Short mmCIF file of C-alpha atoms in Angstrom, two decimals:
data_model
loop_
_atom_site.label_atom_id
_atom_site.label_comp_id
_atom_site.label_asym_id
_atom_site.label_seq_id
_atom_site.Cartn_x
_atom_site.Cartn_y
_atom_site.Cartn_z
CA MET A 1 40.23 -7.60 14.33
CA SER A 2 37.88 -7.66 17.33
CA ILE A 3 34.22 -6.69 17.05
CA GLU A 4 33.49 -3.08 17.96
CA ILE A 5 30.03 -1.85 18.93
CA GLN A 6 29.41 1.90 18.69
CA LYS A 7 26.10 3.36 19.91
CA VAL A 8 24.25 5.48 17.35
CA THR A 9 21.61 7.01 19.65
CA ALA A 10 21.07 6.96 23.40
CA ASN A 11 18.12 4.53 23.36
CA ILE A 12 18.39 2.45 20.18
CA GLY A 13 20.87 1.42 17.54
CA ALA A 14 24.56 0.56 17.27
CA ARG A 15 27.05 0.31 14.42
CA VAL A 16 28.99 -2.95 14.26
CA SER A 17 32.51 -3.09 12.86
CA GLY A 18 35.35 -5.58 12.98
CA VAL A 19 33.30 -8.50 11.62
CA ASP A 20 32.96 -9.71 8.04
CA VAL A 21 29.29 -10.65 7.55
CA ASN A 22 30.04 -11.74 3.99
CA LYS A 23 31.49 -15.04 5.24
CA PRO A 24 30.48 -17.62 7.88
CA LEU A 25 30.73 -16.23 11.41
CA GLU A 26 32.68 -17.76 14.27
CA ALA A 27 30.67 -18.82 17.33
CA GLU A 28 32.07 -15.97 19.42
CA GLU A 29 31.09 -13.48 16.72
CA VAL A 30 27.52 -14.78 16.71
CA THR A 31 27.39 -14.50 20.50
CA ALA A 32 28.72 -10.93 20.44
CA ILE A 33 26.26 -9.82 17.75
CA ARG A 34 23.33 -11.49 19.53
CA GLU A 35 24.25 -9.76 22.78
CA ALA A 36 24.60 -6.41 21.02
CA LEU A 37 21.20 -6.91 19.40
CA ASN A 38 19.61 -7.66 22.76
CA VAL A 39 21.06 -4.46 24.20
CA HIS A 40 20.76 -2.02 21.29
CA LYS A 41 17.65 -3.41 19.51
CA ALA A 42 18.92 -2.49 16.02
CA LEU A 43 22.38 -3.05 14.52
CA VAL A 44 23.84 -1.61 11.34
CA PHE A 45 26.77 -2.99 9.34
CA ASP A 46 28.91 -1.38 6.65
CA ASP A 47 30.86 -2.95 3.78
CA VAL A 48 28.21 -5.59 3.14
CA HIS A 49 28.24 -7.44 -0.19
CA LEU A 50 25.58 -10.12 0.24
CA ASP A 51 23.30 -11.71 -2.31
CA ASP A 52 20.03 -13.41 -1.31
CA ALA A 53 21.77 -16.65 -0.34
CA GLY A 54 24.37 -14.75 1.66
CA GLN A 55 21.71 -12.80 3.54
CA GLU A 56 19.91 -16.03 4.39
CA ALA A 57 23.19 -17.60 5.55
CA PHE A 58 23.95 -14.60 7.79
CA ALA A 59 20.46 -14.57 9.28
CA ARG A 60 20.53 -18.32 9.89
CA HIS A 61 23.35 -17.84 12.43
CA PHE A 62 20.68 -16.50 14.80
CA GLY A 63 17.94 -19.07 14.40
CA ASP A 64 15.62 -20.83 11.99
CA LEU A 65 14.19 -18.64 9.23
CA THR A 66 10.53 -17.96 8.64
CA THR A 67 8.98 -17.83 5.21
CA ALA A 68 9.37 -14.40 3.65
CA HIS A 69 5.81 -13.33 4.47
CA PRO A 70 2.50 -15.03 5.31
CA THR A 71 0.76 -13.72 2.15
CA VAL A 72 3.26 -11.81 -0.02
CA PRO A 73 5.44 -13.85 -2.43
CA ALA A 74 9.14 -14.31 -1.69
CA VAL A 75 12.03 -13.64 -4.05
CA ASP A 76 12.31 -16.34 -6.72
CA GLY A 77 14.61 -19.06 -5.43
CA ALA A 78 14.87 -17.52 -1.94
CA PRO A 79 11.79 -18.53 0.10
CA ASN A 80 12.97 -16.69 3.22
CA VAL A 81 13.64 -13.35 1.52
CA LEU A 82 10.97 -10.68 1.04
CA PRO A 83 11.40 -8.15 -1.79
CA VAL A 84 10.41 -4.56 -0.96
CA ASP A 85 10.43 -1.95 -3.70
CA SER A 86 9.36 1.61 -2.91
CA GLU A 87 8.14 2.10 -6.47
CA ARG A 88 5.49 -0.54 -5.78
CA GLY A 89 4.36 0.89 -2.45
CA ARG A 90 5.70 1.86 0.94
CA ALA A 91 4.64 1.03 4.47
CA ASN A 92 3.66 4.42 5.83
CA HIS A 93 2.55 3.32 9.30
CA TRP A 94 4.67 2.46 12.32
CA HIS A 95 4.53 -1.30 12.70
CA THR A 96 6.25 -4.37 14.02
CA ASP A 97 6.64 -7.04 11.36
CA VAL A 98 3.68 -9.41 10.85
CA THR A 99 2.35 -9.18 14.40
CA PHE A 100 -0.97 -10.47 13.07
CA VAL A 101 0.36 -14.06 13.08
CA LEU A 102 0.38 -16.31 16.16
CA ASN A 103 4.20 -16.51 16.37
CA PRO A 104 5.72 -13.27 15.06
CA PRO A 105 9.38 -13.28 14.00
CA GLN A 106 12.00 -12.59 16.65
CA ALA A 107 14.21 -10.57 14.32
CA SER A 108 14.53 -9.21 10.80
CA THR A 109 17.56 -8.52 8.64
CA LEU A 110 17.54 -5.86 5.93
CA ARG A 111 19.92 -5.17 3.11
CA SER A 112 19.66 -2.42 0.54
CA ILE A 113 19.85 -3.17 -3.16
CA THR A 114 19.32 0.29 -4.62
CA VAL A 115 19.39 3.56 -2.69
CA PRO A 116 18.37 7.04 -3.89
CA PRO A 117 20.85 9.95 -3.94
CA TYR A 118 19.00 11.57 -1.05
CA GLY A 119 16.30 10.51 1.41
CA GLY A 120 15.66 6.82 1.69
CA GLU A 121 16.12 6.45 5.45
CA THR A 122 14.59 3.76 7.63
CA LEU A 123 13.17 4.63 11.04
CA ILE A 124 13.27 2.08 13.85
CA ALA A 125 11.92 2.84 17.32
CA SER A 126 12.53 1.19 20.67
CA SER A 127 9.33 0.12 22.37
CA ALA A 128 11.39 -1.11 25.30
CA ALA A 129 12.45 2.49 25.91
CA ALA A 130 8.82 3.50 25.38
CA TYR A 131 7.68 1.09 28.10
CA ARG A 132 10.30 2.49 30.49
CA ASP A 133 9.04 6.01 29.71
CA LEU A 134 5.44 5.24 30.65
CA PRO A 135 4.20 6.83 33.88
CA GLU A 136 3.49 4.13 36.43
CA PRO A 137 -0.33 4.27 36.09
CA LEU A 138 -0.05 3.78 32.31
CA ARG A 139 2.51 0.99 32.76
CA VAL A 140 0.18 -0.83 35.16
CA LEU A 141 -2.69 -0.46 32.69
CA ALA A 142 -0.63 -1.62 29.71
CA ASP A 143 0.50 -4.72 31.60
CA THR A 144 -3.13 -5.88 31.82
CA LEU A 145 -4.18 -5.29 28.19
CA TRP A 146 -4.39 -7.58 25.17
CA ALA A 147 -4.75 -6.32 21.60
CA GLU A 148 -6.14 -7.84 18.43
CA HIS A 149 -3.73 -7.61 15.47
CA THR A 150 -4.89 -7.98 11.87
CA ASN A 151 -3.56 -7.48 8.35
CA ASP A 152 -6.99 -6.44 7.08
CA TYR A 153 -6.80 -2.63 7.22
CA ASP A 154 -5.39 0.22 5.11
CA TYR A 155 -1.80 -0.65 6.09
CA ALA A 156 0.05 1.14 3.30
CA VAL A 157 -2.42 3.19 1.26
CA PRO A 158 -5.74 4.90 2.06
CA GLU A 159 -8.59 3.49 0.01
CA GLU A 160 -9.14 6.68 -2.00
CA SER A 161 -5.54 6.49 -3.26
CA ILE A 162 -5.72 2.91 -4.52
CA ASP A 163 -5.29 2.35 -8.25
CA ALA A 164 -5.57 -1.02 -10.01
CA GLU A 165 -1.98 -2.06 -9.23
CA ARG A 166 -2.25 -1.13 -5.57
CA ALA A 167 -5.62 -2.79 -5.31
CA ALA A 168 -4.00 -6.00 -6.55
CA GLN A 169 -1.19 -5.62 -3.99
CA ARG A 170 -3.70 -5.08 -1.21
CA ALA A 171 -5.69 -8.11 -2.35
CA GLN A 172 -2.50 -10.17 -2.16
CA PHE A 173 -1.63 -8.80 1.29
CA THR A 174 -5.09 -9.68 2.64
CA SER A 175 -5.56 -12.89 0.63
CA ILE A 176 -5.59 -14.64 4.00
CA THR A 177 -7.11 -12.57 6.79
CA PHE A 178 -5.34 -12.93 10.12
CA ARG A 179 -6.72 -11.87 13.50
CA THR A 180 -4.52 -12.72 16.46
CA VAL A 181 -4.55 -11.55 20.07
CA HIS A 182 -1.26 -10.64 21.77
CA PRO A 183 -0.47 -9.01 25.12
CA VAL A 184 0.18 -5.26 24.79
CA VAL A 185 3.34 -5.76 26.86
CA ARG A 186 5.66 -8.62 25.97
CA VAL A 187 8.66 -9.94 27.85
CA HIS A 188 11.87 -10.61 25.94
CA PRO A 189 12.59 -14.35 26.33
CA LEU A 190 16.37 -13.84 26.54
CA THR A 191 16.67 -10.69 28.64
CA GLY A 192 13.42 -10.46 30.61
CA GLU A 193 13.00 -6.87 29.38
CA ARG A 194 9.47 -5.59 28.88
CA GLY A 195 8.34 -3.64 25.85
CA LEU A 196 5.16 -2.43 24.19
CA PHE A 197 3.93 -4.77 21.47
CA ILE A 198 1.55 -2.69 19.40
CA GLY A 199 2.15 -0.84 16.11
CA GLY A 200 -0.08 -0.50 13.07
CA PHE A 201 -1.45 -4.04 12.99
CA ALA A 202 -2.85 -3.66 16.53
CA GLN A 203 -6.36 -2.44 15.79
CA ARG A 204 -8.40 -3.13 18.91
CA ILE A 205 -7.96 -3.63 22.65
CA VAL A 206 -9.76 -6.77 23.81
CA GLY A 207 -12.89 -5.82 25.73
CA LEU A 208 -13.05 -2.25 24.42
CA SER A 209 -14.80 -0.60 21.49
CA THR A 210 -12.88 0.43 18.40
CA THR A 211 -13.09 4.10 19.43
CA GLU A 212 -11.89 3.42 22.98
CA SER A 213 -9.14 1.14 21.65
CA ARG A 214 -7.84 3.74 19.22
CA LYS A 215 -7.40 6.33 21.95
CA ILE A 216 -5.43 3.96 24.18
CA LEU A 217 -3.30 2.59 21.33
CA ASP A 218 -2.49 6.08 20.08
CA LEU A 219 -1.53 7.16 23.60
CA LEU A 220 0.85 4.23 24.04
CA GLN A 221 2.24 4.53 20.50
CA ALA A 222 3.10 8.18 21.15
CA TYR A 223 5.70 6.98 23.67
CA VAL A 224 7.19 4.59 21.10
CA THR A 225 7.66 7.33 18.49
CA ARG A 226 9.20 9.96 20.72
CA PRO A 227 12.26 11.40 18.92
CA GLU A 228 14.63 10.14 21.62
CA ASN A 229 13.42 6.57 21.02
CA ILE A 230 13.99 6.55 17.24
CA LEU A 231 16.93 5.49 15.09
CA ARG A 232 16.80 7.18 11.68
CA TRP A 233 19.25 5.32 9.47
CA ARG A 234 20.54 6.56 6.13
CA TRP A 235 21.43 3.65 3.88
CA SER A 236 24.54 3.36 1.76
CA PRO A 237 24.96 0.94 -1.15
CA THR A 238 26.99 -1.42 1.07
CA SER A 239 25.17 -1.17 4.38
CA SER A 240 22.95 -3.62 6.16
CA SER A 241 20.88 -3.68 9.32
CA SER A 242 19.22 -6.02 11.75
CA SER A 243 16.40 -5.41 14.17
CA THR A 244 14.83 -7.67 16.73
CA THR A 245 11.21 -8.35 17.38
CA ALA A 246 11.77 -9.67 20.82
CA SER A 247 13.86 -6.72 21.91
CA PRO A 248 11.12 -4.19 21.48
CA SER A 249 11.12 -1.74 18.64
CA THR A 250 8.94 -0.83 15.70
CA THR A 251 9.65 0.38 12.22
CA PRO A 252 7.92 2.47 9.61
CA SER A 253 9.02 2.77 6.05
CA THR A 254 7.71 5.95 4.43
CA THR A 255 8.16 8.06 1.36
CA THR A 256 11.25 9.53 2.95
CA THR A 257 12.52 6.31 4.49
CA ALA A 258 14.19 3.24 3.14
CA SER A 259 15.59 0.07 4.58
CA PRO A 260 19.26 -0.16 5.48
CA ALA A 261 21.66 -1.89 3.18
CA ALA A 262 22.25 -4.36 5.91
CA SER A 263 20.83 -4.28 9.36
CA THR A 264 19.55 -6.43 12.15
CA ALA A 265 16.74 -5.48 14.47
CA SER A 266 15.08 -7.25 17.33
CA PRO A 267 11.26 -7.17 17.27
CA SER A 268 9.36 -7.74 20.48
CA PRO A 269 8.53 -4.40 19.65
CA ALA A 270 11.23 -4.12 17.04
CA THR A 271 10.93 -4.18 13.35
CA SER A 272 12.94 -3.84 10.24
CA ARG A 273 12.47 -4.64 6.62
CA SER A 274 14.45 -5.48 3.54
CA ALA A 275 13.57 -4.78 -0.03
CA SER A 276 14.30 -5.93 -3.53
CA ARG A 277 15.47 -4.37 -6.78
CA ALA A 278 14.32 -0.87 -7.57
CA ARG A 279 13.97 0.06 -11.19
CA ARG A 280 15.31 3.60 -10.90
CA ALA A 281 17.93 4.41 -8.31
CA THR A 282 17.08 8.11 -8.35
CA ARG A 283 13.51 7.49 -7.27
CA SER A 284 13.34 4.25 -5.40
CA ARG A 285 14.95 2.30 -2.70
CA ALA A 286 15.09 -1.43 -2.52
CA THR A 287 15.95 -3.85 0.22
CA ARG A 288 15.46 -7.47 1.15
CA ARG A 289 14.32 -8.85 4.47
CA THR A 290 14.62 -12.16 6.29
CA THR A 291 13.03 -13.00 9.64
CA HIS A 292 13.44 -15.52 12.48
CA PRO A 293 10.59 -17.07 14.48
CA TRP A 294 10.12 -17.08 18.23
CA ARG A 295 8.03 -19.92 19.57
CA SER A 296 5.43 -18.97 22.15
CA ASP A 297 2.25 -20.49 23.50
CA HIS A 298 0.86 -16.98 24.11
CA THR A 299 -0.83 -17.97 27.34
CA GLU A 300 1.27 -15.34 29.06
CA PRO A 301 3.38 -12.46 27.75
CA PHE A 302 6.13 -13.80 25.53
CA ARG A 303 6.89 -17.07 27.16
CA CYS A 304 9.08 -19.41 25.10
#
């Protein structure tokens, strides 16, 4: 059976069929999936029956794997797999994965472990489409800006809502404080496409005050989260997704969202996440995530 790629929305997302991701892929299959990811930014797969090792093996077709997370522990025995359980907290801000590090991952894969009977979607947005939507004066401005990204802010929970368990999670998340400067517009190293590289970890524009920065970042982020630039994916027990970091898009995971059973997304502004076991299927969602690194010297926008 040949691989079929079916668009899900006009600006982001495609469903992939005709390939069995549960076994090693042929070279032509890897090439076709990589090309589809470059074009569509986020891919979703059905009939996925992967364990942690299988998810790592699938992700490794597309490059070396990063550690699961710079500060959050990986799954036992799977150093490249990050557990995410909505009962233990949800990311409620739009973000691109771990942009606070010097070399953010180029892509993430997500697979769902437990999905609720309703709700539990994941939202992924195309920041490449957002960049194309910018009026020319804003595009010219964005091309000149650099932003400071950090993990030391109220990423998932406002301070007044933090209990002892969440305080411990936050302490783990910020156990190493990262502050890294990236260009606001990055260039995809494979396609040459430009996209906004901002999201929740971008907290300040270099050279501007916090107040001035917030206004500009919110203005640009509003283009990323336009409805026409968003894929809202409803997980099934045997679905998976991928998203790329270098093909711009950004992802939030909220009370009403959950990560796809299996997906691939490209993050240059693209994000996706995977989570681990959830204790109660009626209340939680769980997925697992793996990511791939890009290598960049960061002396100019996204040069590899």
